[in-house]
Coordinates of C-alpha atoms in Angstrom, one line a residue:
X1 CA 17.3 -14.3 9.4
X2 CA 20.1 -11.8 8.1
X3 CA 18.6 -8.6 6.1
X4 CA 18.1 -9.8 2.2
X5 CA 21.0 -8.2 0.3
X6 CA 21.9 -8.5 -3.4
X7 CA 24.3 -11.0 -2.9
X8 CA 21.5 -13.3 -1.5
X9 CA 19.4 -12.4 -4.4
X10 CA 21.9 -13.0 -6.6
X11 CA 22.8 -16.6 -5.2
X12 CA 19.1 -17.5 -5.3
X13 CA 18.7 -16.5 -8.8
X14 CA 21.7 -18.6 -9.8
X15 CA 20.5 -21.6 -7.8
X16 CA 17.1 -21.6 -9.1
X17 CA 16.6 -19.7 -12.2
X18 CA 19.8 -20.3 -14.0
X19 CA 18.6 -18.6 -17.2
X20 CA 19.1 -15.5 -15.6
X21 CA 22.4 -16.2 -13.5
X22 CA 24.5 -13.7 -15.8
X23 CA 22.0 -10.9 -15.4
X24 CA 23.5 -8.0 -13.0
X25 CA 21.7 -7.6 -9.5
X26 CA 21.3 -4.2 -7.8
X27 CA 19.0 -2.7 -5.3
X28 CA 16.3 -0.2 -6.4
X29 CA 16.7 3.2 -5.1
X30 CA 13.9 3.3 -2.6
X31 CA 13.1 0.2 -0.6
X32 CA 9.8 -0.7 1.1
X33 CA 9.3 -2.4 4.6
X34 CA 7.6 -5.7 3.6
X35 CA 10.0 -6.6 1.1
X36 CA 13.6 -6.0 -0.4
X37 CA 13.5 -5.1 -4.1
X38 CA 16.4 -5.7 -6.7
X39 CA 16.7 -5.1 -10.3
X40 CA 17.6 -7.9 -12.3
X41 CA 19.1 -7.1 -15.7
X42 CA 17.0 -4.5 -17.7
X43 CA 13.4 -6.2 -17.6
X44 CA 13.2 -8.1 -14.4
X45 CA 13.2 -7.6 -10.4
X46 CA 13.5 -9.8 -7.5
X47 CA 11.5 -9.3 -4.6
X48 CA 12.3 -10.8 -1.2
X49 CA 10.0 -10.8 1.9
X50 CA 11.3 -9.5 5.0
X51 CA 9.6 -11.7 7.5
X52 CA 7.1 -14.5 7.3
X53 CA 4.0 -12.6 7.5
X54 CA 4.9 -10.7 4.4
X55 CA 6.0 -13.6 2.9
X56 CA 2.4 -14.9 2.7
X57 CA 1.8 -12.3 0.1
X58 CA 3.8 -14.0 -2.7
X59 CA 1.3 -16.8 -3.6
X60 CA -1.7 -14.1 -3.2
X61 CA -0.2 -11.9 -5.8
X62 CA 1.0 -14.7 -8.1
X63 CA -2.7 -15.4 -8.2
X64 CA -4.6 -12.3 -8.1
X65 CA -2.3 -9.8 -10.4
X66 CA -2.8 -11.7 -13.6
X67 CA -6.7 -11.5 -13.0
X68 CA -6.5 -7.8 -12.1
X69 CA -4.4 -6.9 -15.0
X70 CA -7.3 -7.8 -17.4
X71 CA -9.5 -5.4 -15.8
X72 CA -7.5 -1.9 -14.8
X73 CA -6.4 0.9 -16.9
X74 CA -3.3 1.1 -15.0
X75 CA -0.4 -1.4 -15.2
X76 CA 0.2 -3.8 -12.3
X77 CA 3.2 -6.0 -11.6
X78 CA 3.6 -9.1 -13.8
X79 CA 4.7 -12.3 -12.0
X80 CA 7.4 -14.1 -13.9
X81 CA 8.5 -16.9 -11.6
X82 CA 8.3 -17.7 -8.0
X83 CA 11.3 -19.0 -6.0
X84 CA 11.3 -21.6 -3.0
X85 CA 12.7 -21.2 0.3
X86 CA 16.4 -22.3 1.1
X87 CA 18.5 -22.8 4.0
X88 CA 20.0 -19.3 3.4
X89 CA 16.6 -17.8 2.8
X90 CA 13.2 -19.3 4.8
X91 CA 10.7 -17.8 2.4
X92 CA 9.1 -18.0 -0.9
X93 CA 10.1 -15.1 -3.1
X94 CA 9.2 -13.6 -6.5
X95 CA 10.6 -12.5 -10.1
X96 CA 8.4 -9.7 -11.7
X97 CA 8.6 -7.8 -15.0
X98 CA 10.0 -4.5 -14.2
X99 CA 7.6 -1.5 -14.5
X100 CA 9.3 1.6 -15.7
X101 CA 8.3 5.0 -14.2
X102 CA 9.0 7.6 -11.4
X103 CA 7.0 7.2 -8.0
X104 CA 4.8 10.0 -7.1
X105 CA 6.9 10.4 -4.0
X106 CA 10.0 11.2 -6.3
X107 CA 7.9 13.2 -8.8
X108 CA 7.6 16.6 -7.1
X109 CA 6.3 18.3 -10.5
X110 CA 3.3 16.5 -10.9
X111 CA 0.0 18.3 -11.5
X112 CA -1.5 17.2 -8.2
X113 CA -5.3 17.9 -9.2
X114 CA -4.8 15.6 -12.5
X115 CA -3.1 13.2 -10.3
X116 CA -6.0 13.1 -7.7
X117 CA -8.5 12.6 -10.6
X118 CA -6.7 9.9 -12.3
X119 CA -6.1 8.1 -8.9
X120 CA -9.8 8.3 -8.2
X121 CA -10.7 6.8 -11.5
X122 CA -8.2 3.9 -11.3
X123 CA -9.5 2.9 -7.8
X124 CA -13.0 3.1 -9.1
X125 CA -11.9 0.9 -11.9
X126 CA -10.1 -1.5 -9.1
X127 CA -13.4 -1.6 -7.2
X128 CA -15.3 -2.9 -10.2
X129 CA -13.0 -5.6 -11.2
X130 CA -14.7 -9.1 -10.9
X131 CA -14.0 -10.6 -7.4
X132 CA -13.0 -13.7 -8.8
X133 CA -11.0 -15.8 -5.9
X134 CA -10.0 -12.6 -4.5
X135 CA -9.5 -13.4 -0.8
X136 CA -11.5 -11.9 1.7
X137 CA -9.8 -9.0 4.4
X138 CA -8.3 -10.3 7.4
X139 CA -5.3 -11.4 8.8
X140 CA -3.1 -11.4 5.3
X141 CA -4.2 -7.9 4.6
X142 CA -3.1 -6.6 8.3
X143 CA -7.0 -6.0 8.2
X144 CA -7.3 -3.4 5.7
X145 CA -10.5 -3.9 4.0
X146 CA -12.2 -4.8 7.3
X147 CA -13.8 -2.3 9.6
X148 CA -11.2 0.1 11.3
X149 CA -12.4 -0.9 14.8
X150 CA -10.2 -4.0 14.3
X151 CA -7.5 -1.5 15.7
X152 CA -9.5 0.4 18.4
X153 CA -7.3 -1.0 21.1
X154 CA -4.3 0.6 19.4
X155 CA -6.0 3.9 19.0
X156 CA -7.0 4.1 22.7
X157 CA -3.4 3.2 23.7
X158 CA -1.9 5.9 21.5
X159 CA -4.2 8.7 22.8
X160 CA -3.1 7.7 26.3
X161 CA 0.7 7.9 25.3
X162 CA -0.1 11.2 23.5
X163 CA -2.5 13.0 26.2
X164 CA -1.3 16.7 26.5
X165 CA 0.6 16.4 22.9
X166 CA -2.4 15.8 20.7
X167 CA -6.2 17.1 20.8
X168 CA -7.6 13.9 22.3
X169 CA -10.9 14.7 22.2
X170 CA -10.9 15.6 18.5
X171 CA -9.4 12.5 17.9
X172 CA -11.9 10.7 19.6
X173 CA -14.5 12.2 17.7
X174 CA -13.3 11.2 14.4
X175 CA -12.8 7.9 15.6
X176 CA -16.3 7.8 16.9
X177 CA -17.8 9.1 13.7
X178 CA -15.9 6.2 11.9
X179 CA -16.8 3.8 14.3
X180 CA -20.7 4.4 13.6
X181 CA -20.6 3.4 9.8
X182 CA -20.1 0.4 7.8
X183 CA -19.6 -0.5 4.2
X184 CA -23.2 -1.2 3.0
X185 CA -22.4 -2.8 -0.2
X186 CA -21.0 -6.3 -1.4
X187 CA -17.0 -6.6 -1.0
X188 CA -14.8 -5.0 -3.8
X189 CA -11.4 -5.2 -4.5
X190 CA -9.1 -2.8 -2.5
X191 CA -5.2 -2.1 -2.6
X192 CA -4.6 -1.9 0.7
X193 CA -1.8 0.5 0.7
X194 CA -2.1 3.3 -1.7
X195 CA 0.6 5.5 -0.8
X196 CA 2.9 7.9 -3.0
X197 CA 5.6 5.3 -3.1
X198 CA 3.3 2.7 -4.4
X199 CA 2.0 4.7 -7.6
X200 CA 4.1 5.1 -10.8
X201 CA 3.8 8.0 -13.2
X202 CA 5.7 8.6 -16.4
X203 CA 6.7 12.0 -15.1
X204 CA 2.9 13.5 -16.2
X205 CA 0.5 10.8 -15.7
X206 CA -0.3 7.9 -13.4
X207 CA 0.9 4.9 -14.9
X208 CA 0.9 1.8 -12.5
X209 CA 0.0 0.5 -9.2
X210 CA 2.7 -1.7 -7.4
X211 CA 2.9 -3.8 -4.2
X212 CA -0.4 -5.5 -4.1
X213 CA 0.7 -7.5 -0.6
X214 CA -2.2 -6.2 1.3
X215 CA -4.8 -6.4 -1.3
X216 CA -7.9 -8.3 -0.7
X217 CA -11.8 -7.9 -1.1
X218 CA -14.0 -6.1 1.5
X219 CA -14.3 -2.4 2.5
X220 CA -12.6 0.2 0.2
X221 CA -12.4 2.9 2.8
X222 CA -8.6 1.9 3.4
X223 CA -7.7 3.1 -0.1
X224 CA -8.7 6.4 0.7
X225 CA -6.0 7.7 3.1
X226 CA -3.9 9.3 0.7
X227 CA -6.4 11.9 0.9
X228 CA -4.7 13.1 3.8
X229 CA -1.2 11.7 3.5
X230 CA -0.5 13.3 0.2
X231 CA -3.0 15.4 -1.1
X232 CA -3.9 18.9 0.0
X233 CA -6.6 21.7 -0.8
X234 CA -8.0 21.4 -4.4
X235 CA -6.5 18.1 -5.0
X236 CA -8.0 16.7 -2.0
X237 CA -11.3 17.8 -3.1
X238 CA -10.6 16.8 -6.5
X239 CA -9.8 13.1 -5.3
X240 CA -12.9 13.3 -2.9
X241 CA -14.7 13.7 -6.2
X242 CA -13.3 11.3 -8.5
X243 CA -13.2 8.6 -6.0
X244 CA -16.7 8.8 -5.0
X245 CA -18.1 6.8 -2.3
X246 CA -20.4 7.8 0.5
X247 CA -19.8 9.8 3.4
X248 CA -19.6 7.0 5.9
X249 CA -16.8 5.5 3.8
X250 CA -15.0 8.8 4.0
X251 CA -15.7 8.7 7.6
X252 CA -14.1 5.5 7.9
X253 CA -11.3 6.5 5.7
X254 CA -10.5 9.3 8.3
X255 CA -10.5 6.9 11.0
X256 CA -7.9 4.7 9.2
X257 CA -5.8 7.8 8.6
X258 CA -6.0 8.8 12.2
X259 CA -5.0 5.1 13.5
X260 CA -1.9 5.2 11.4
X261 CA -0.8 8.6 12.6
X262 CA -1.4 8.1 16.1
X263 CA 0.3 4.8 16.4
X264 CA 3.4 5.8 14.4
X265 CA 3.6 8.9 16.4
X266 CA 3.3 7.2 19.9
X267 CA 5.8 4.8 19.1
X268 CA 8.1 7.4 18.3
X269 CA 8.5 6.3 14.8
X270 CA 7.6 9.3 12.9
X271 CA 11.3 10.3 12.3
X272 CA 10.3 12.6 9.2
X273 CA 7.6 14.4 10.7
X274 CA 5.3 13.0 8.0
X275 CA 2.5 11.3 10.5
X276 CA 2.3 14.8 12.7
X277 CA 1.5 16.6 9.4
X278 CA -1.1 13.8 8.5
X279 CA -2.6 14.0 11.9
X280 CA -2.8 17.7 11.4
X281 CA -4.7 17.4 8.0
X282 CA -6.9 14.6 9.4
X283 CA -8.0 16.9 12.3
X284 CA -8.3 20.0 10.3
X285 CA -10.3 18.3 7.2
X286 CA -12.7 15.7 6.8
X287 CA -12.5 15.8 3.0
X288 CA -16.2 15.3 2.8

């Protein structure tokens, strides 16, 4: 399949939703990995999954987002319509209500401690939402919400690749600390990809979660990685306090963050150096 384009999005809308055929279609400024997103007029977006695995999230999000929206203080994407696969595009796809806002990634002037407190409170709300028919963590969530040991082989492979470049002993100690803990409570909702590009603000306050493709129910440790990928110093401690959760969950969160930093670095995909910086943060600060 070729890369989803604005022309493809325009054609799919015209064919399946002619009521919106006259609206302009344009790519959003920042694209994610799992989907290509296009603005459809002023009030809608078109999201086209980039592969079959990511396409599995369309039906899941259609089902769970309206239910979660009723229980969260932050806005979440609102499903408007679901498109069918065609000869030119082999996956289901979605039309959502446009959410105004600037991503945390593109809002460097934010008060980081306030953001940390707001995000911790929002994740507490998410964990408290009724489970309903929320899917148990697994393949659909890329094992977010499961125990991080699901990726133990990848961690060991990455450490062998990076031998002599990273502090292998320290990495192994962090990983081992996470492996000796498990989630003690009942399953709770997790987002699965809490990152600065998936959080919207009004320029001052946190306003919305976006991209629930890896969401599900299980262990919330995976949602704490932003402690090391984005926050520093006092903001990191503020997030730790606001998000709550026990030391074991934070140990698993640190292991999750270590896994991602190691595999991206070992795979030579860390083009902007962000995962090296994350690895340094993980090694330096347990955030506990």
